[in-house]
XYZ file of C-alpha atoms in Angstrom:
348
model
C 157.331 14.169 -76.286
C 155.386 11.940 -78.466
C 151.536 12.167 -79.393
C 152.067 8.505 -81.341
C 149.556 5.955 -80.029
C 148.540 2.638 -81.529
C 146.726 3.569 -84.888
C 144.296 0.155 -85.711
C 142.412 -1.805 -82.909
C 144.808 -4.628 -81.552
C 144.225 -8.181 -82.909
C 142.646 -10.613 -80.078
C 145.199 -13.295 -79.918
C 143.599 -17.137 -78.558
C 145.227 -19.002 -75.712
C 146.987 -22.339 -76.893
C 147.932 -25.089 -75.346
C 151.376 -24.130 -74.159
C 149.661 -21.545 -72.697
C 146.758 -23.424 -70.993
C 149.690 -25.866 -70.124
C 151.258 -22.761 -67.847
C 147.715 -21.545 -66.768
C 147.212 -24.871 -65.329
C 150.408 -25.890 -63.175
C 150.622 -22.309 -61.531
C 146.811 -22.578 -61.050
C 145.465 -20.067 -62.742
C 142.515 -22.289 -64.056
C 139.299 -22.297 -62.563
C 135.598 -23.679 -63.667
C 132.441 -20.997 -63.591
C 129.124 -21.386 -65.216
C 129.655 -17.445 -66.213
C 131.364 -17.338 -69.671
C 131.586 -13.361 -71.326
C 129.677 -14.580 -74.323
C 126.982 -14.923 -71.457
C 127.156 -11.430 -70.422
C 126.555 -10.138 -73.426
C 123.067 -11.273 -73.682
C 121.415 -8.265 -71.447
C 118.820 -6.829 -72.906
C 118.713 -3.297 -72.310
C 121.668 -0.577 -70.635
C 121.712 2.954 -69.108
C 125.395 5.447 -69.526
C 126.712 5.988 -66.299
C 127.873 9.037 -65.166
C 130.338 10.237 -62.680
C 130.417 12.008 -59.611
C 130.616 15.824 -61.789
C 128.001 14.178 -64.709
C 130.524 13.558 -67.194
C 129.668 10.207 -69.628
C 131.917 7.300 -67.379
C 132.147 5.500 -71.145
C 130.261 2.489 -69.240
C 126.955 1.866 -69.552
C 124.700 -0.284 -66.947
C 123.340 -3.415 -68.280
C 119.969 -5.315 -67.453
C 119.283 -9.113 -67.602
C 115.828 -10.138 -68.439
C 114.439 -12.149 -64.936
C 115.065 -15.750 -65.609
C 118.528 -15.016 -66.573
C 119.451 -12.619 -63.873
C 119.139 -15.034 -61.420
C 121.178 -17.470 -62.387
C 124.176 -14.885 -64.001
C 124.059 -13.229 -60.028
C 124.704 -16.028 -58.258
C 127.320 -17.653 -60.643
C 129.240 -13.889 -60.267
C 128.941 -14.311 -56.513
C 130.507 -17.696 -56.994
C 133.363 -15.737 -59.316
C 133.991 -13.502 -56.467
C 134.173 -16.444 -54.235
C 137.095 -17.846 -55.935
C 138.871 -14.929 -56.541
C 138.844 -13.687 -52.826
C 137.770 -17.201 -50.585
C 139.310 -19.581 -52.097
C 135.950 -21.109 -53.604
C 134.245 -20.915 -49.987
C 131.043 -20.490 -50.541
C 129.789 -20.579 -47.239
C 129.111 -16.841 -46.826
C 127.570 -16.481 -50.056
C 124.401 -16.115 -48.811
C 125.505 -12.304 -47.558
C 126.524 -11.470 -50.732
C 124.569 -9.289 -53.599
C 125.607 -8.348 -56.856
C 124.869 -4.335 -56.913
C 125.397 -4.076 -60.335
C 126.792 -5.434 -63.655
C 128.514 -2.122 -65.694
C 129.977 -2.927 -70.011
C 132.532 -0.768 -71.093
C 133.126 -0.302 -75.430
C 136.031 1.832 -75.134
C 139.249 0.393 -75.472
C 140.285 -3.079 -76.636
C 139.108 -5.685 -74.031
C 135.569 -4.573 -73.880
C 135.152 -5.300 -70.065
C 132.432 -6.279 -67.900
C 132.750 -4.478 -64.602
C 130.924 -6.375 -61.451
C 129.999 -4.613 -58.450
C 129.464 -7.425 -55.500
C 128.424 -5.894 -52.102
C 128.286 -7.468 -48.713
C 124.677 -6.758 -47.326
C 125.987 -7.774 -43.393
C 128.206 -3.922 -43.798
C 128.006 -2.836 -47.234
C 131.370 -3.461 -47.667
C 131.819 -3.916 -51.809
C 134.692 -4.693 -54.222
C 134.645 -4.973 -58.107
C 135.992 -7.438 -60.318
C 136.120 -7.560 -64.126
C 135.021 -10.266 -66.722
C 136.560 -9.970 -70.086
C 137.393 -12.058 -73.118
C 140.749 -13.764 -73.037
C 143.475 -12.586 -74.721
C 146.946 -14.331 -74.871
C 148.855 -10.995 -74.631
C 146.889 -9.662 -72.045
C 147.727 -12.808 -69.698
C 151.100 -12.634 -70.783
C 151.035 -8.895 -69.925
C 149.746 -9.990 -65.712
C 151.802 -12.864 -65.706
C 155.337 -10.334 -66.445
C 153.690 -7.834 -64.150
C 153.147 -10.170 -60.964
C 156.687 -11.833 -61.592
C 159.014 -8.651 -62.533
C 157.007 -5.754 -60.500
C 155.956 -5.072 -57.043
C 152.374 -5.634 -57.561
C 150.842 -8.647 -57.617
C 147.612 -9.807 -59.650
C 144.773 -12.046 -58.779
C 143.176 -13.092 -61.733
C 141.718 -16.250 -63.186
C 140.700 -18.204 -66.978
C 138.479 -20.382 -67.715
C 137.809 -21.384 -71.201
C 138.490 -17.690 -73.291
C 137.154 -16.307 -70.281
C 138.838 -14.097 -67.755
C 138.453 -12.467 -64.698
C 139.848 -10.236 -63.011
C 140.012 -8.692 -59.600
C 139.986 -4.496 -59.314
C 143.216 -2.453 -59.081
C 142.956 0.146 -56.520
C 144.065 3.532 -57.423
C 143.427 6.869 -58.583
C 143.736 6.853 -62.524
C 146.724 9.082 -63.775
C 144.716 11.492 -66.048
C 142.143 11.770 -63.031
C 145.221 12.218 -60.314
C 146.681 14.713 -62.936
C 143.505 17.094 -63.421
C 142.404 17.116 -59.870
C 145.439 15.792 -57.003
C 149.300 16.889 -58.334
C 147.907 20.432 -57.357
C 147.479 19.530 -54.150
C 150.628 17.701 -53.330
C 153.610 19.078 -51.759
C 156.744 19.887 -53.337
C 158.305 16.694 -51.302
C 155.406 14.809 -52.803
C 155.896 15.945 -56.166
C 159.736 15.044 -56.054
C 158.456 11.496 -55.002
C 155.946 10.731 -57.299
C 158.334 11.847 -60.025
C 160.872 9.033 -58.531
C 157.951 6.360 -59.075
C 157.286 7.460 -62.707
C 161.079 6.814 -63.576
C 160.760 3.687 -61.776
C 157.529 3.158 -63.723
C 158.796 4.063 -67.131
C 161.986 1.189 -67.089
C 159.449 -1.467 -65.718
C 157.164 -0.799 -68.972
C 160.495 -0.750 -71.470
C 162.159 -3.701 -70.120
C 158.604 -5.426 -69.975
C 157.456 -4.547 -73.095
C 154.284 -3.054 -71.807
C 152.874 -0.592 -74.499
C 150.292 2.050 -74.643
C 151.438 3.215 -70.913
C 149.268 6.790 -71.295
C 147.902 8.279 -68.070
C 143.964 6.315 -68.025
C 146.118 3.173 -68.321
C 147.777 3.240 -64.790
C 146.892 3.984 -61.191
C 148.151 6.669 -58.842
C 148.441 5.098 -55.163
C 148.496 7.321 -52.444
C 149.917 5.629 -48.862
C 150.537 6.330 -45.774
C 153.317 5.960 -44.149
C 153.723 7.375 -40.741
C 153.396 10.886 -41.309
C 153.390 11.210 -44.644
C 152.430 10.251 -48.121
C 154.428 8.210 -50.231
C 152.868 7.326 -54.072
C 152.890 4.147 -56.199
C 152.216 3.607 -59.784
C 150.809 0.525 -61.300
C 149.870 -0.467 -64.509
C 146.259 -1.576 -64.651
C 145.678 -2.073 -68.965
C 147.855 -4.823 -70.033
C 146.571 -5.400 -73.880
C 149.216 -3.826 -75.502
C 151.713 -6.576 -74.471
C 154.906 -6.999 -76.495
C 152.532 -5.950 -79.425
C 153.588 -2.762 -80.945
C 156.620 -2.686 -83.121
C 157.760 1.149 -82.184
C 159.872 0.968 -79.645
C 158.468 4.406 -78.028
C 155.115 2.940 -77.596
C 156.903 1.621 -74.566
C 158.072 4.410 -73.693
C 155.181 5.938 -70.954
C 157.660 9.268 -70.469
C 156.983 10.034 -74.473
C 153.225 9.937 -74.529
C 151.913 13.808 -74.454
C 149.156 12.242 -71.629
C 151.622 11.746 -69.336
C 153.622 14.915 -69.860
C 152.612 16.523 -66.668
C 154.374 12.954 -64.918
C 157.807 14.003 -67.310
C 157.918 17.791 -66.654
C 157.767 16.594 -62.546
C 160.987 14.338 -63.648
C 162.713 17.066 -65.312
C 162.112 19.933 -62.627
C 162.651 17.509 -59.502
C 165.045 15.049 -60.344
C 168.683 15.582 -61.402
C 170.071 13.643 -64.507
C 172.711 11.715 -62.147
C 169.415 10.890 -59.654
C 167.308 9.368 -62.490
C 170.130 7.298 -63.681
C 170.839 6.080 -59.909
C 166.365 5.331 -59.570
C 166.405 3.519 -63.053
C 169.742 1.173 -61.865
C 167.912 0.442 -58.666
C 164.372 -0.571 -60.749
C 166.927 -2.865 -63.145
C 168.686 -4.441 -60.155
C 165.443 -4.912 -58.519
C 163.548 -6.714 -62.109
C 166.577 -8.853 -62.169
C 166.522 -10.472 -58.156
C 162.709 -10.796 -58.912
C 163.783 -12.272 -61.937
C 166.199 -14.937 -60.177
C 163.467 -15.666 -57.125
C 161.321 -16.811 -60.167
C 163.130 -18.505 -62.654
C 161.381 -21.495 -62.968
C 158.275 -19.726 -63.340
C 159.492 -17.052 -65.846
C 161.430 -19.522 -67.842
C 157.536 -21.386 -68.247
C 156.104 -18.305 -69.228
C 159.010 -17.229 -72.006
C 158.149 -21.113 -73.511
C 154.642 -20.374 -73.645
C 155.582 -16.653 -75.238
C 157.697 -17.942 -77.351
C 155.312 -20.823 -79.191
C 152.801 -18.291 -80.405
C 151.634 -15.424 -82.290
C 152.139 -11.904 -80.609
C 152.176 -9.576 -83.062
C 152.607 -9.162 -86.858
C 155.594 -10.058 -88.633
C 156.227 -6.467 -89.627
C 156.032 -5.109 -85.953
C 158.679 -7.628 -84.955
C 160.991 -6.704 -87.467
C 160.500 -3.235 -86.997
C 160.510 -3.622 -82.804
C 163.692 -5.944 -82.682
C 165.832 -3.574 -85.184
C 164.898 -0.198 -83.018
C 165.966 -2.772 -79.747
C 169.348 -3.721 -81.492
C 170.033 -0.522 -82.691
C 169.628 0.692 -78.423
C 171.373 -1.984 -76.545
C 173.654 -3.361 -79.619
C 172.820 -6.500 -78.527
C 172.745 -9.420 -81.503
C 170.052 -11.685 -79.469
C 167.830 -9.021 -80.666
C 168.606 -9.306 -84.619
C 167.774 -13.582 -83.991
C 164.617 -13.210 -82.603
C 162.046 -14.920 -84.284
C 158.824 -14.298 -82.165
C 158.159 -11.075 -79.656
C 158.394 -14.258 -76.997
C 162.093 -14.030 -78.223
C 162.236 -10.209 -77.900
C 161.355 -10.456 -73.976
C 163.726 -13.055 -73.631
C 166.441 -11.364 -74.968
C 165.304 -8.429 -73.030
C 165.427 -9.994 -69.846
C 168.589 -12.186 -70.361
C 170.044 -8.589 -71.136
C 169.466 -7.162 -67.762
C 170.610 -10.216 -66.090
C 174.137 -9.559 -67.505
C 174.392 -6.376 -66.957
C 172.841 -5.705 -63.351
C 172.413 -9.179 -61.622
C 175.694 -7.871 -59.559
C 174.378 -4.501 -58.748
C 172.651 -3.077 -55.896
């Protein structure tokens, strides 16, 4: 178990026109009058608290009147395309509840609460600045996982639409008590399934606040998912165990339910199955991933010392000389996923 986390604030990395280029033919682009930059400008905030009265880290921002106007109903248009397609026609019934600004973490989010008055039905969506990795990061997690995201750029704007999910530190502290020993057995199958998705992917800074417990029903009982839901820390850090979630002492809890429910010859079997899985995901979408791994590959990621250090520690685990050629972090994925093409694109 590792208590290493990323030590300096990640560097905000600008989409270019490779980039753009992919955005654009799988139609990720859209137009909205809403830019962050815009959000910014409130003039006054409030913390929020949760539901026990503990600081939320987000505070609840105010607009001064002729703004606020104009911001709500260019949000409701947001929410629009994200959900409708850009049908406006039922915008009328919609209300923006509240606008919330979080400063923790990297991407300094925008959280939007839009209600529908007809049944108070309400979802959330984010708007953030936009950050090559953190595209790069959705894109890999729509193609190669189970989960897909809806999300959308406009300029170095993004939006995105909520996860659902019970964060993992919050599922830790107040639901694994309550679960079964069945349940426990099968949320400790997920987190192994979790953890290769994150190595092979490259997804970093995996500790419990960055991923979603999901709790389903099925028939008669509960089966859980995991899901990513912070995607800044893609292909970024050059220690290999950042990418790692099993190391990171916030997720021990998730580790010790590997090691006391799952035998050594069953979490070898569940991480084969999540490799063979990546890879048929991998084939459905070549064309697609192929675009992306261009676009990766023409740009910036990281600094030159994190490469170097990330693409020895790589070599030195799979042996693998594609590794020691790399040239960009877009290389290191590549290699990565041309890798597990070789070695489980016959397995089942």
């Amino acid at each position: 178990m590792t208590s290493e986390k990323p030590l300096l604030k990640k560097q905000y990395y600008p989409i270019n026109d490779s980039l753009y280029q992919y955005l654009e033919k799988y139609r990720r682009l859209t137009k909205t009058n809403v830019f962050y930059d815009d959000l910014l400008r409130f003039q006054g905030s409030v913390v929020v608290y949760d539901a026990k009265g503990n600081d939320s880290l987000w505070v609840r921002v105010y607009y001064n009147e002729h703004e606020k106007s104009e911001i709500d109903y260019n949000l409701k248009k947001i929410y629009t395309l994200l959900h409708a397609d850009g049908d406006e026609s039922k915008i009328q019934f919609l209300n923006v509840d509240h606008i919330d600004f979080c400063t923790f973490g990297n991407s300094k989010p925008f959280r939007v609460k839009v209600r529908n008055i007809l049944n108070d039905n309400y979802t959330h969506f984010y708007v953030k600045k936009a950050d090559a990795s953190r595209i790069f990061g959705l894109e890999l997690e729509d193609i190669l996982s189970p989960n897909r995201i809806n999300y959308l750029v406009f300029k170095d704007t993004l939006i995105e639409e909520h996860i659902v999910g019970i964060p993992g530190d919050m599922f830790l502290q107040h639901h694994l008590k309550n679960c079964t020993e069945s349940e426990k057995a099968q949320i400790a199958k997920e987190f192994v399934k979790f953890n290769e998705r994150c190595m092979i992917g490259l997804l970093g800074d995996m500790r419990s606040y960055n991923f979603v417990v999901i709790p389903i029903y099925d028939y008669d009982h509960l089966v859980f998912k995991i899901r990513a839901i912070d995607f800044d820390q893609q292909c970024y850090e050059g220690d290999f165990k950042l990418y790692k979630p099993h190391l990171f002492k916030e997720n021990f809890l998730f580790s010790q339910l590997v090691s006391e429910k799952l035998e050594a010859n069953s979490i070898e079997q569940y991480q084969n199955e999540e490799r063979s899985v990546m890879v048929k995901r991998m084939v459905g979408a070549e064309e697609r991933l192929n675009d992306l791994l261009f676009a990766m590959q023409s740009m910036e990621l990281s600094s030159p010392e994190k490469l170097q250090q990330l693409k020895h520690e790589i070599f030195q685990f799979t042996r693998d000389v594609n590794f020691k050629k790399a040239t960009s972090m877009g290389d290191v994925i590549a290699s990565a996923l041309q890798f597990m093409k070789r070695n489980y694109r016959n397995k089942t």
